[in-house]
Short mmCIF file of C-alpha atoms in Angstrom, two decimals:
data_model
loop_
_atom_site.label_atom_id
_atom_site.label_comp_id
_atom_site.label_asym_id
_atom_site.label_seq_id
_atom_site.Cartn_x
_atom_site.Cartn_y
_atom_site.Cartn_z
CA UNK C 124 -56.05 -7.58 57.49
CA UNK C 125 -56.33 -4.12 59.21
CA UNK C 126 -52.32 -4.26 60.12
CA UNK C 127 -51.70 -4.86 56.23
CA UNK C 128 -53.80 -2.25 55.09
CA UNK C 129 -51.83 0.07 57.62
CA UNK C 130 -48.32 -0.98 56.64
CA UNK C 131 -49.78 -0.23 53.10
CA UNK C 132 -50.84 2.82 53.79
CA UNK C 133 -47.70 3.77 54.93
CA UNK C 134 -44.84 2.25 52.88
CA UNK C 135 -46.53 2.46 49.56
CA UNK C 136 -45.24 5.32 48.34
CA UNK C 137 -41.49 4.43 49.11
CA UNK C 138 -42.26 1.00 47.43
CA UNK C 139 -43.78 2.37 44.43
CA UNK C 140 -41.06 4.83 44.08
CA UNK C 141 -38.22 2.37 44.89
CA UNK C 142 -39.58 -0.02 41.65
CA UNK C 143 -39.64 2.76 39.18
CA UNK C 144 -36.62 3.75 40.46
CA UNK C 145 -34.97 -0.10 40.10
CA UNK C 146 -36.96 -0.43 36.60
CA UNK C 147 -36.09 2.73 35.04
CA UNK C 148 -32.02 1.85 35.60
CA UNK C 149 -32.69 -1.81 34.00
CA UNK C 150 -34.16 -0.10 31.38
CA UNK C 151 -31.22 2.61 31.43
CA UNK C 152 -28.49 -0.18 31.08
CA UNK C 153 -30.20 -2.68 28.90
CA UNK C 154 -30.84 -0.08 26.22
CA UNK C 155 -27.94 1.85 26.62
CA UNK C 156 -29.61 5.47 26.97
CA UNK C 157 -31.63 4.99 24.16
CA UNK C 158 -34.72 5.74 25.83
CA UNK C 159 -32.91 9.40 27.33
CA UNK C 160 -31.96 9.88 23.53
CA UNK C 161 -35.17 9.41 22.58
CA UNK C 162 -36.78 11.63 25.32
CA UNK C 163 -34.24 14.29 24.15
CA UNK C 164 -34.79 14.73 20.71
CA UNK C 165 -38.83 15.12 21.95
CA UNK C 166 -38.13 17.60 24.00
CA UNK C 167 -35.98 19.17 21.66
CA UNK C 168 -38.21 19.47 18.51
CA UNK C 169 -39.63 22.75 19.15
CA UNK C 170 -35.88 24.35 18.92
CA UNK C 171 -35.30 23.04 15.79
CA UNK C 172 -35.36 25.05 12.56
CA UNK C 173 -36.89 24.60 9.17
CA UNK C 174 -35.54 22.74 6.29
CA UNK C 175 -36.78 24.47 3.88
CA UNK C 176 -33.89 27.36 3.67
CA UNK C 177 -31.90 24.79 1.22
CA UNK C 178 -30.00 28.21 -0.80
CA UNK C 179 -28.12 28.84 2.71
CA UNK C 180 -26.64 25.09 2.12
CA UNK C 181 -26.02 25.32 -1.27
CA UNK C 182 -23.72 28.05 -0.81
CA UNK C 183 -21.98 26.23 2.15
CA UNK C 184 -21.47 23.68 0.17
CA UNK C 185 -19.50 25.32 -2.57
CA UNK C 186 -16.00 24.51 -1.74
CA UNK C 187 -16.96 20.13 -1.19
CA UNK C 188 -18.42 20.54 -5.27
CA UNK C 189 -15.59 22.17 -6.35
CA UNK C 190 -13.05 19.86 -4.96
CA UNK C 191 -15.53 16.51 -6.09
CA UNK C 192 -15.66 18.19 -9.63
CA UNK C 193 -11.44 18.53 -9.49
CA UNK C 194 -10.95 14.92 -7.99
CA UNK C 195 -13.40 13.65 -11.33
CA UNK C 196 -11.10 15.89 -13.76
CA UNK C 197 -8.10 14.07 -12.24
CA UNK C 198 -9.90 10.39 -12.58
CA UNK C 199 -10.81 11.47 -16.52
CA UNK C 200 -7.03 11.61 -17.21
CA UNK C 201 -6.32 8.08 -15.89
CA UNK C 202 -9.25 6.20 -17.17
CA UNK C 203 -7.37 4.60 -20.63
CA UNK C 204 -5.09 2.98 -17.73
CA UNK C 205 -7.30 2.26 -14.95
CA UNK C 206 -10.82 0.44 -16.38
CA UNK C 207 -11.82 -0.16 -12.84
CA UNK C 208 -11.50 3.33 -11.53
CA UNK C 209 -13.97 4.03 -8.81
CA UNK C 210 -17.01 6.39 -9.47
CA UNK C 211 -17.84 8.75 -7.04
CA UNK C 212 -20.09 8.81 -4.97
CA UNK C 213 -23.69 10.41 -4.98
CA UNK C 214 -23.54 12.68 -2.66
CA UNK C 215 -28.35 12.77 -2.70
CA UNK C 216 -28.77 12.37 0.76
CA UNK C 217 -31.21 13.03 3.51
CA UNK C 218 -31.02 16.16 5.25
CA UNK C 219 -30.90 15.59 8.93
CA UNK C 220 -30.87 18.07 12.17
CA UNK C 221 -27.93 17.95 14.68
CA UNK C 222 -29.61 18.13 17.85
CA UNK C 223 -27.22 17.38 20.74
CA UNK C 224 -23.59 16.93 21.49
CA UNK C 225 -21.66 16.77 24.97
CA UNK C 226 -19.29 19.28 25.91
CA UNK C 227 -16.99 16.36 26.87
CA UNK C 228 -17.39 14.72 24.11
CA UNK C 229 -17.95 17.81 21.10
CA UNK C 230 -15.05 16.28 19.12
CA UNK C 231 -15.72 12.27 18.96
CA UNK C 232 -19.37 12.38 18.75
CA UNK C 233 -23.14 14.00 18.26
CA UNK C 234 -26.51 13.20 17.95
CA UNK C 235 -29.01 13.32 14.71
CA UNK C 236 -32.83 14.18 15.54
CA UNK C 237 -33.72 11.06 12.59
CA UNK C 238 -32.98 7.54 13.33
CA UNK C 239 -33.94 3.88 11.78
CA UNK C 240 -37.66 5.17 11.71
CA UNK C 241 -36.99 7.66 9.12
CA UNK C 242 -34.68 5.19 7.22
CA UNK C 243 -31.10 6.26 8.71
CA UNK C 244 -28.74 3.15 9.07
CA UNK C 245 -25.77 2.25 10.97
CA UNK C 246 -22.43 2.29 8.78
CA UNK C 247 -24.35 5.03 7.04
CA UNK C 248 -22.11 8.30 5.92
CA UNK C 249 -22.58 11.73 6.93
CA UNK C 250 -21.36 14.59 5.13
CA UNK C 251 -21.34 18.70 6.31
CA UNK C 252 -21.04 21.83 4.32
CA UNK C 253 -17.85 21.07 2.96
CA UNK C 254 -16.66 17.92 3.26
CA UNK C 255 -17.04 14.28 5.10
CA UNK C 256 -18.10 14.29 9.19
CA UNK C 257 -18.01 10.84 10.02
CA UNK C 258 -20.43 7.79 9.94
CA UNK C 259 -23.46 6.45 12.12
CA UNK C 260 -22.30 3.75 14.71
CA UNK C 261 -25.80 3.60 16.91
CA UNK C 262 -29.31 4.55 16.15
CA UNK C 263 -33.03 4.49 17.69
CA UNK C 264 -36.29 4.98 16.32
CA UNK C 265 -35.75 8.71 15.82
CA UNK C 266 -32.22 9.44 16.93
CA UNK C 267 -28.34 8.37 15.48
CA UNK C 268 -24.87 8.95 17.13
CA UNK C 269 -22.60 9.74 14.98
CA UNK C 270 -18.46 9.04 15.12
CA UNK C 271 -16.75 12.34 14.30
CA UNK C 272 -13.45 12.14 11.89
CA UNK C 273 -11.65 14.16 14.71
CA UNK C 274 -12.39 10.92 17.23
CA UNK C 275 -8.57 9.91 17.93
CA UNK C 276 -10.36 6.33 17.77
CA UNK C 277 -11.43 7.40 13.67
CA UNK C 278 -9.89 5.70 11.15
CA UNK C 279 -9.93 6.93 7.72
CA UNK C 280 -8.18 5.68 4.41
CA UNK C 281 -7.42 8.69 2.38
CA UNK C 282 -5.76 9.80 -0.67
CA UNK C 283 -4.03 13.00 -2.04
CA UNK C 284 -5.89 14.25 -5.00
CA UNK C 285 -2.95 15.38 -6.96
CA UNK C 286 -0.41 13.12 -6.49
CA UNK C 287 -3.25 9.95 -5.45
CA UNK C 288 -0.56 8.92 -2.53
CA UNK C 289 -2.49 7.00 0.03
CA UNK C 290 -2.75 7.48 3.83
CA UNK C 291 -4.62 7.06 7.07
CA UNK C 292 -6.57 9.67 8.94
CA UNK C 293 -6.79 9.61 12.47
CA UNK C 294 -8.46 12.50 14.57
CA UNK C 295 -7.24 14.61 17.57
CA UNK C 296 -10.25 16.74 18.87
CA UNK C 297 -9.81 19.60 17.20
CA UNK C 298 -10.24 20.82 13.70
CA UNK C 299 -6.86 19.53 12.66
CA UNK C 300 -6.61 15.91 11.70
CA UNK C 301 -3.24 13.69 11.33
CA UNK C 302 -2.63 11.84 8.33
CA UNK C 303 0.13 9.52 8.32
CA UNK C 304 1.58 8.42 4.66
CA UNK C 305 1.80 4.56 3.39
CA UNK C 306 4.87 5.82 1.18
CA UNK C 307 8.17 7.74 2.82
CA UNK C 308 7.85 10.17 0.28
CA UNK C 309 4.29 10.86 -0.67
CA UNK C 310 4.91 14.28 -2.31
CA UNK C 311 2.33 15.90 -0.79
CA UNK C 312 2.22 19.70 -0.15
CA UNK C 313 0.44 22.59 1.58
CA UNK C 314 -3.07 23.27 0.17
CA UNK C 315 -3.00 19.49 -1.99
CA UNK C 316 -6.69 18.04 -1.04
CA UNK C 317 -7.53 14.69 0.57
CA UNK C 318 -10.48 12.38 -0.30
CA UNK C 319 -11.76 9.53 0.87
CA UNK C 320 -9.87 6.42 -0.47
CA UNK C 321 -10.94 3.65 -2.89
CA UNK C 322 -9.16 1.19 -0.26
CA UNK C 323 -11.59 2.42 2.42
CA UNK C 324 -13.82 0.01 4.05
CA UNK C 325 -16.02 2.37 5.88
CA UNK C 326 -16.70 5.39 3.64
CA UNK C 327 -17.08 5.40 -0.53
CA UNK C 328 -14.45 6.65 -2.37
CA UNK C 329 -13.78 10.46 -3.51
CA UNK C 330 -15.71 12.66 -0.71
CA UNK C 331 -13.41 15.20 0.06
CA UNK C 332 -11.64 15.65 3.00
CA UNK C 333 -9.98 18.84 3.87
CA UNK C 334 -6.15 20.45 2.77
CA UNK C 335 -3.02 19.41 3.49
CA UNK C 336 -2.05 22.86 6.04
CA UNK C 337 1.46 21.87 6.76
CA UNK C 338 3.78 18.23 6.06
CA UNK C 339 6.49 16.93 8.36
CA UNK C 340 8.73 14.78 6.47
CA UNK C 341 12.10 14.41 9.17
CA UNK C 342 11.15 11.12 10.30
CA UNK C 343 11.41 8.47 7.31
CA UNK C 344 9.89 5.86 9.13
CA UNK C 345 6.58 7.71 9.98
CA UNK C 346 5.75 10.48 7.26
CA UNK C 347 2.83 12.73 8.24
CA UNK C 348 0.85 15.48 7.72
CA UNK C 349 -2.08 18.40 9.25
CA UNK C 350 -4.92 18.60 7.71
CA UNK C 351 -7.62 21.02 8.20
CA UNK C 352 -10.85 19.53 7.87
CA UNK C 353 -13.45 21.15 4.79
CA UNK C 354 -16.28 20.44 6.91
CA UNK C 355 -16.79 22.55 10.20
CA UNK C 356 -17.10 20.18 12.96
CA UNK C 357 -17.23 22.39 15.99
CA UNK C 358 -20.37 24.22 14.59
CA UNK C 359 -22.68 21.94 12.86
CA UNK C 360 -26.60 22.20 12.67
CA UNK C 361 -27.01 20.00 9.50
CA UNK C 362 -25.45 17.39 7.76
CA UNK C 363 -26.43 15.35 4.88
CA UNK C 364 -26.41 11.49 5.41
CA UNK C 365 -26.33 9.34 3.10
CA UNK C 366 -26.62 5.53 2.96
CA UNK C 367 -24.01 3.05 2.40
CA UNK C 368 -23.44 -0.81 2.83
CA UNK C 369 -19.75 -1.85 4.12
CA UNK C 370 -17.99 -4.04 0.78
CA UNK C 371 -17.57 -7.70 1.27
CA UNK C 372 -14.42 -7.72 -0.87
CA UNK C 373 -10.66 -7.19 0.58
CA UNK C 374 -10.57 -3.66 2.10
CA UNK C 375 -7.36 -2.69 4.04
CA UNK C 376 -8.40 0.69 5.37
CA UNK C 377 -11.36 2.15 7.24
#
């Protein structure tokens, strides 16, 4: 008994240490980092700012009204023809913090200080000071990565507000996003606006996108243009997300 109480005496402090050690990467893997995402946005509460200073993102958010009101003045002039024409969306969401993003990873993802405690869903859409962000593809209690539009991974059905010539969106990490045309000539033009498409599967239709900066048009067989995105990813500290439910019908684009 006295030799066990001396082996104790010495190896339980390696022991102990080697179990947390051994249970804290289970816990690591099995959650996927949730509980590090957690710990983060704790310790990173009392750098956070107030909500209350709403006028500062009213006024950021002047240029994503204008171009909603412009994109419901073009689906007024259609609607003898097109009975069905989707609404758009309501853009009453919840304000929610940015807290975190990886220098590695600034342009495909961040990290919301709300999760499924404070009603946030995944598939649910998140929307900046000018324009759409991207959508919620994991969540915790109180936390929710987010997939950024300028993820080359993204995958965004979009449409041209003037001409209403569909195409997808694909990111590539930076502020400029492709968008490659469905039609070889889509008559699309420097400064024309993109929105989210009624065909989209991930995202309602009508949230604007950005404007067409420059079209390349050489190559019939893959039509394309640069957009620069309405919403400025590389600098946000709030976005507004709001909640929304994947259709069960036939979508054919995300």
């Amino acid at each position: 008994m006295a030799f066990l109480l001396r082996w104790w005496g010495r190896y339980a402090g390696g022991l102990v240490l080697t179990a947390l050690v051994l249970t804290s990467a289970w816990i690591l893997r099995e959650t996927n980092g949730a509980a590090i995402r957690e710990l983060y946005r704790l310790l990173s509460l009392p750098f956070q700012g107030a909500v209350e200073d709403q006028q500062a993102l009213i006024q950021a958010r002047t240029w994503q009204l204008e171009q909603q009101l412009a994109a419901v003045q073009a689906e007024n002039q259609r609607l003898r023809q097109m009975l069905n024409a989707p609404m758009l969306p309501n853009f009453n969401g919840r304000i929610v913090p940015v807290i975190g993003r990886s220098s590695h990873q600034w342009w495909r993802s961040l990290l919301l200080g709300e999760g499924s405690r404070q009603g946030l869903t995944i598939g649910s859409v998140v929307v900046g000071n000018g324009g759409l962000v991207g959508r919620i593809t994991s969540i915790t209690p109180n936390t929710s990565r987010v997939m950024l539009l300028t993820d080359p991974a993204s995958r965004v059905g979009v449409v041209v507000g003037r001409t209403r010539q569909m195409g997808i969106l694909r990111g590539q990490l930076n502020q400029q996003v492709i968008v490659e045309f469905l039609e070889k000539d889509p008559k699309v033009q420097p400064k024309d606006v993109l929105y989210t498409s009624a065909l989209s599967s991930l995202y309602p239709a009508g949230i604007p996108i950005g404007e067409v900066q420059s079209v390349e048009l050489s190559d019939p067989t893959r039509p394309h243009a640069t957009v620069i995105l309405g919403a400025p990813i590389d600098r946000l500290e709030w976005v507004t997300v709001i909640p929304y439910a994947e259709p069960t019908d036939t979508p054919t684009a995300n």
